[in-house]
PDB file of C-alpha atoms in Angstrom:
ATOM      1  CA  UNK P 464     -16.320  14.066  30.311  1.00 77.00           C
ATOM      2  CA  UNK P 465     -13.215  12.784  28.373  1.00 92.00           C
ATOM      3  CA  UNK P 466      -9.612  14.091  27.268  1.00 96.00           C
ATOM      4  CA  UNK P 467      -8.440  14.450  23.544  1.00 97.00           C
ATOM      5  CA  UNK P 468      -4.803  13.054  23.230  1.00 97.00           C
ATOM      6  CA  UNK P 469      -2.825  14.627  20.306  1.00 96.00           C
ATOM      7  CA  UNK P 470       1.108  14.671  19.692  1.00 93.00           C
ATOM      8  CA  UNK P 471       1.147  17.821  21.255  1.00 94.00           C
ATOM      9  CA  UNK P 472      -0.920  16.571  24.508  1.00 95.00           C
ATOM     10  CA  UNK P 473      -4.492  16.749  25.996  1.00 97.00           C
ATOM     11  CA  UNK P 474      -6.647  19.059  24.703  1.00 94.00           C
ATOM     12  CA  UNK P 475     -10.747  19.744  24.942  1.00 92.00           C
ATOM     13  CA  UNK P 476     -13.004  18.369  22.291  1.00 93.00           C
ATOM     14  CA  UNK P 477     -13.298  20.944  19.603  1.00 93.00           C
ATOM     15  CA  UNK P 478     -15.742  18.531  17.145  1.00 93.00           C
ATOM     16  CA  UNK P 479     -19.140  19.514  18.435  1.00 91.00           C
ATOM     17  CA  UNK P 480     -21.447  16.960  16.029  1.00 90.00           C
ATOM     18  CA  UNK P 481     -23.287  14.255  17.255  1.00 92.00           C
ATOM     19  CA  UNK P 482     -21.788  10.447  16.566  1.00 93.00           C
ATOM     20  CA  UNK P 483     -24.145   7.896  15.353  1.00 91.00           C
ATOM     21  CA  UNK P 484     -24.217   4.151  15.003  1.00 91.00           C
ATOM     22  CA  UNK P 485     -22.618   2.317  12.392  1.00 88.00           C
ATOM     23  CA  UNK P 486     -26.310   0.311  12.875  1.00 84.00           C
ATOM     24  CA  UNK P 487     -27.715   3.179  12.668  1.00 84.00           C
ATOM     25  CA  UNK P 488     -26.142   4.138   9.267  1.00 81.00           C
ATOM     26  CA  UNK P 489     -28.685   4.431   6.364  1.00 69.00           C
ATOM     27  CA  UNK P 490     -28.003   5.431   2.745  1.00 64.00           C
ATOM     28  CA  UNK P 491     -26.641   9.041   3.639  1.00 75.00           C
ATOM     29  CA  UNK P 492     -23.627   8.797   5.507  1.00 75.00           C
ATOM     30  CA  UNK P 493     -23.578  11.255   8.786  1.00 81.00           C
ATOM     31  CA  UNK P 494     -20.859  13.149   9.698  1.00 90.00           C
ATOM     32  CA  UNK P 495     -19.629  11.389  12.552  1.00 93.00           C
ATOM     33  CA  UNK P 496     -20.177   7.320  12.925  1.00 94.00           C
ATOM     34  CA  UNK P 497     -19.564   5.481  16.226  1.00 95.00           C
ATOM     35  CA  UNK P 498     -17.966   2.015  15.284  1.00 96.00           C
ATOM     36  CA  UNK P 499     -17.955  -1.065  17.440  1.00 96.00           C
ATOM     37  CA  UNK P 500     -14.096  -2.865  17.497  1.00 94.00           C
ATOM     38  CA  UNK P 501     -16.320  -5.921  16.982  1.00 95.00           C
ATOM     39  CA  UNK P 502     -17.769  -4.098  13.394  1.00 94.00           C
ATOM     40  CA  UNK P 503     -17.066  -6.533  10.002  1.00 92.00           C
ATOM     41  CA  UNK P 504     -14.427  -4.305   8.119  1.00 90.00           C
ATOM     42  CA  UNK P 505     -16.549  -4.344   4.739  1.00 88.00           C
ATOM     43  CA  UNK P 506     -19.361  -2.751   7.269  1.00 87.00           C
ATOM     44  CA  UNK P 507     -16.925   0.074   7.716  1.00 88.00           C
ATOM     45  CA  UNK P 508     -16.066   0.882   4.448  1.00 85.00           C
ATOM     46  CA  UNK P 509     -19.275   1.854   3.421  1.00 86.00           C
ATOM     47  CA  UNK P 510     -18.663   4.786   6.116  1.00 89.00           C
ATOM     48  CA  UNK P 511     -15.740   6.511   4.151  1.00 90.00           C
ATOM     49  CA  UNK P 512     -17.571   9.809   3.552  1.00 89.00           C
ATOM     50  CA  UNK P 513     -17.801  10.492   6.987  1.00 93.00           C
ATOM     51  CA  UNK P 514     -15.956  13.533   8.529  1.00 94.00           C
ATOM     52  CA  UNK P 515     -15.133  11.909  11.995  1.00 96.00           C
ATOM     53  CA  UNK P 516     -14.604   7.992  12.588  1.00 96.00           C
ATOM     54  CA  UNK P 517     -14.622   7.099  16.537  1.00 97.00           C
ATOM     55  CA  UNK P 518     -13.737   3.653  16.739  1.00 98.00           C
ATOM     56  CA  UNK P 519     -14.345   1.899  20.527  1.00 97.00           C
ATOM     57  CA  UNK P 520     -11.841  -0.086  22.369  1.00 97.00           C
ATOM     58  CA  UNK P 521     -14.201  -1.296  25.006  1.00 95.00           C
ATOM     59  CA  UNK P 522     -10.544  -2.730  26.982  1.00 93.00           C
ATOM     60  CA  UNK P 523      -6.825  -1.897  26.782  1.00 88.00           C
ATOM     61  CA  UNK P 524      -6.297  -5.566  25.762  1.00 92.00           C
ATOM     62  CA  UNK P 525      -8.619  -5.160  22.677  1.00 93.00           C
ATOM     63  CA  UNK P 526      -6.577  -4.689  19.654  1.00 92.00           C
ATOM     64  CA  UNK P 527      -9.062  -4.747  16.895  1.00 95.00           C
ATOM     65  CA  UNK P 528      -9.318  -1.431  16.335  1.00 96.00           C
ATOM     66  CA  UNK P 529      -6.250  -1.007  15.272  1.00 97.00           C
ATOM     67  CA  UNK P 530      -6.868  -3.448  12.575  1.00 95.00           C
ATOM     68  CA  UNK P 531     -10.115  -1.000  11.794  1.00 96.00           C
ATOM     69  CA  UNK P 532      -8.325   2.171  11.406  1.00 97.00           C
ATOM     70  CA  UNK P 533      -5.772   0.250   9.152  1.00 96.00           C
ATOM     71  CA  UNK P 534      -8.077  -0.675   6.581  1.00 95.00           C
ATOM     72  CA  UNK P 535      -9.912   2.560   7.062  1.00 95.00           C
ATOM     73  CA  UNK P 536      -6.875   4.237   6.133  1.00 96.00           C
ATOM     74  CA  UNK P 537      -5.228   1.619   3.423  1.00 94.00           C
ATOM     75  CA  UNK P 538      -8.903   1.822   1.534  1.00 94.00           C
ATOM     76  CA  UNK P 539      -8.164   5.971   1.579  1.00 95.00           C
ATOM     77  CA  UNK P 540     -10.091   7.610   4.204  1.00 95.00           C
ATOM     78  CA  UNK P 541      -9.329  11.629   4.534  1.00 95.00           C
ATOM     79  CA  UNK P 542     -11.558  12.417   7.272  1.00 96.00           C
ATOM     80  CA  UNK P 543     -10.442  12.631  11.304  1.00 97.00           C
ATOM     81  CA  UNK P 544     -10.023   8.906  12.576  1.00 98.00           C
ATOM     82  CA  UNK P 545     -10.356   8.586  16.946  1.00 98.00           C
ATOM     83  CA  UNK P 546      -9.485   6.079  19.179  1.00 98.00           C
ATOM     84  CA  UNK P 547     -12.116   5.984  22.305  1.00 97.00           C
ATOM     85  CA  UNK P 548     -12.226   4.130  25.474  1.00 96.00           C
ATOM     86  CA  UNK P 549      -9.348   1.871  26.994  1.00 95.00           C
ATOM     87  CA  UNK P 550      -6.462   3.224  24.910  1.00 96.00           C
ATOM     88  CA  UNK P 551      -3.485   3.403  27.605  1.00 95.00           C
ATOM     89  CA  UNK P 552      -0.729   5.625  26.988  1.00 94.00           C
ATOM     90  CA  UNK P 553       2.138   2.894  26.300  1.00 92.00           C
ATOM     91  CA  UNK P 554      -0.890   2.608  23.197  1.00 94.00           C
ATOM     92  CA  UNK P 555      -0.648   6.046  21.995  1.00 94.00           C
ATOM     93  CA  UNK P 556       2.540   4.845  19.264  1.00 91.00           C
ATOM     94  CA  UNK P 557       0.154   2.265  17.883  1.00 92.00           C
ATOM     95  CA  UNK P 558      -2.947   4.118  17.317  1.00 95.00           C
ATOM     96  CA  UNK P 559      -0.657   6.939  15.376  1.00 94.00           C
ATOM     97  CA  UNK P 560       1.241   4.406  13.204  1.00 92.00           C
ATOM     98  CA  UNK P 561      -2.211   2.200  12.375  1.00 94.00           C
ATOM     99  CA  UNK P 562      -3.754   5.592  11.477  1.00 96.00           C
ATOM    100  CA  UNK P 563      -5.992   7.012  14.374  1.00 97.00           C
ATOM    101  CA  UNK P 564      -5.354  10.943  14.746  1.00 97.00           C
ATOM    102  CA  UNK P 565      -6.299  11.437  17.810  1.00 97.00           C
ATOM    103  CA  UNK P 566      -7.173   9.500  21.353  1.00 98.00           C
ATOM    104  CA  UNK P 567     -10.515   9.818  23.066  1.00 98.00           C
ATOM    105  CA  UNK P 568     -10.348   8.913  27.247  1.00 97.00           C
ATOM    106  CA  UNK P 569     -12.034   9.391  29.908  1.00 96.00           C
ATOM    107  CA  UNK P 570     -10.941  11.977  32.685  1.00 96.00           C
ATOM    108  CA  UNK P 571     -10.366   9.037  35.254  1.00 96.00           C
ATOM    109  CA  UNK P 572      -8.042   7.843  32.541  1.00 96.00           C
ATOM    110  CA  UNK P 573      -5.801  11.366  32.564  1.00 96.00           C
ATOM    111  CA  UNK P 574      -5.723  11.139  36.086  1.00 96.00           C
ATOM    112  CA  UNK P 575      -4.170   8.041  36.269  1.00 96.00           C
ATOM    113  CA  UNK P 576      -1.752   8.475  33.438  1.00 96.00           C
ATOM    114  CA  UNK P 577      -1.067  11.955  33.180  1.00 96.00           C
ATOM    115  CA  UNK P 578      -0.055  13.768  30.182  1.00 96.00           C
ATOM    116  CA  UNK P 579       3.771  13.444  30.635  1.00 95.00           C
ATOM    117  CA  UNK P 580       3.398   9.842  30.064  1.00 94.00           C
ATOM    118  CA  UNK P 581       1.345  10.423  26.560  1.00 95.00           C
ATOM    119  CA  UNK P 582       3.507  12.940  25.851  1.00 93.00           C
ATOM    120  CA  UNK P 583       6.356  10.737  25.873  1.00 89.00           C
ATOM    121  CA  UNK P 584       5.149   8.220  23.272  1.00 85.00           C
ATOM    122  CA  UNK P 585       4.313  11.584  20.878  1.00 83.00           C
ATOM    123  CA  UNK P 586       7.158  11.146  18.710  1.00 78.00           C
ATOM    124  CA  UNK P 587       6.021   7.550  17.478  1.00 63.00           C
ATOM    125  CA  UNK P 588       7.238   7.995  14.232  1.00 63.00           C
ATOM    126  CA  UNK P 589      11.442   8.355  16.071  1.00 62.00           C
ATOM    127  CA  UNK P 590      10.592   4.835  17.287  1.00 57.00           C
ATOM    128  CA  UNK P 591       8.829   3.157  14.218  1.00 60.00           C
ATOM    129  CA  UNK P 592      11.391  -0.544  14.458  1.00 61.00           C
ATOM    130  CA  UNK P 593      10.351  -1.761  11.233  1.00 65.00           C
ATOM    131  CA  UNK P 594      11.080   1.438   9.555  1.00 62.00           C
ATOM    132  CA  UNK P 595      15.002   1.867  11.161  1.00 62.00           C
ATOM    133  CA  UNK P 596      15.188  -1.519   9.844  1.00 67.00           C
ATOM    134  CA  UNK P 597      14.701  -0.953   6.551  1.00 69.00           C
ATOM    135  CA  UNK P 598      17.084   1.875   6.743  1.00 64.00           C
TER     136      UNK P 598
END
C-alpha cells in the first residue's frame, strides 16, 4: 500500500484510475501516465492532457524528477502532478516549489518518518530563500 502526503498531511488515495506507461502512451493520451525520472523531457510533453502525472524517484538521491515536474509545469500543465517512491520528508519543500502536488510513499516510508516530520516542511512556501531574497 502507500501514503498520500499533502500540506495538510497523509491521507488515502482518493484517484482510483489505472496509471500507464509513458511507453505505453499511443496517440490518445490516458488519464493517468506513469513516468520514469530517466524519461527525455520532450517525451513528457506530449503527455500534457493527462489528468494525473506520477513521476518515479526510484532513490532519495535522484533529483531528476524535480527537473520533470518543472518543465511539466513551466510548459502549462493543469492536471494533478505526484511524486512516487524515495521522496524523504526533508524533500517534501522541493517537490511543492518544482510543482508536484502531492507525494506518493510507501507505508514502510510513514513508519519511519512519521507525519509530524512532513508536516513540518508543509509550509514550503514561509521558507522559499530565493524568494525572501528578492524581497
Amino acid at each position: 500500500m502507500s501514503v498520500i502526503v499533502t500540506d495538510t498531511g497523509f491521507a488515502a488515495d482518493d484517484f482510483d484510475g489505472e496509471f500507464v506507461g509513458l511507453d505505453d502512451v499511443a496517440l490518445d493520451v490516458p488519464a493517468a501516465v506513469d513516468v520514469p525520472s530517466d524519461a527525455d523531457p520532450e517525451a513528457v510533453r506530449t503527455i500534457m492532457q493527462a489528468q494525473v502525472i506520477r513521476i518515479a524517484f526510484p532513490s532519495f538521491a535522484d533529483g531528476r524528477g524535480f527537473t520533470l515536474a518543472a518543465i511539466l509545469r513551466r510548459a502549462g500543465f493543469q492536471g494533478r502532478l505526484r511524486a512516487h517512491g524515495h521522496v524523504i520528508a526533508d524533500q517534501y519543500a522541493m517537490a511543492r516549489r518544482s510543482g508536484f502536488d502531492e507525494v506518493e510513499i510507501s507505508d514502510d516510508l510513514a513508519a519511519r518518518q512519521p507525519e509530524p516530520q512532513w508536516l513540518a516542511r508543509a509550509d514550503w512556501q514561509a521558507h522559499d530563500y530565493q524568494a525572501r531574497m528578492r524581497g
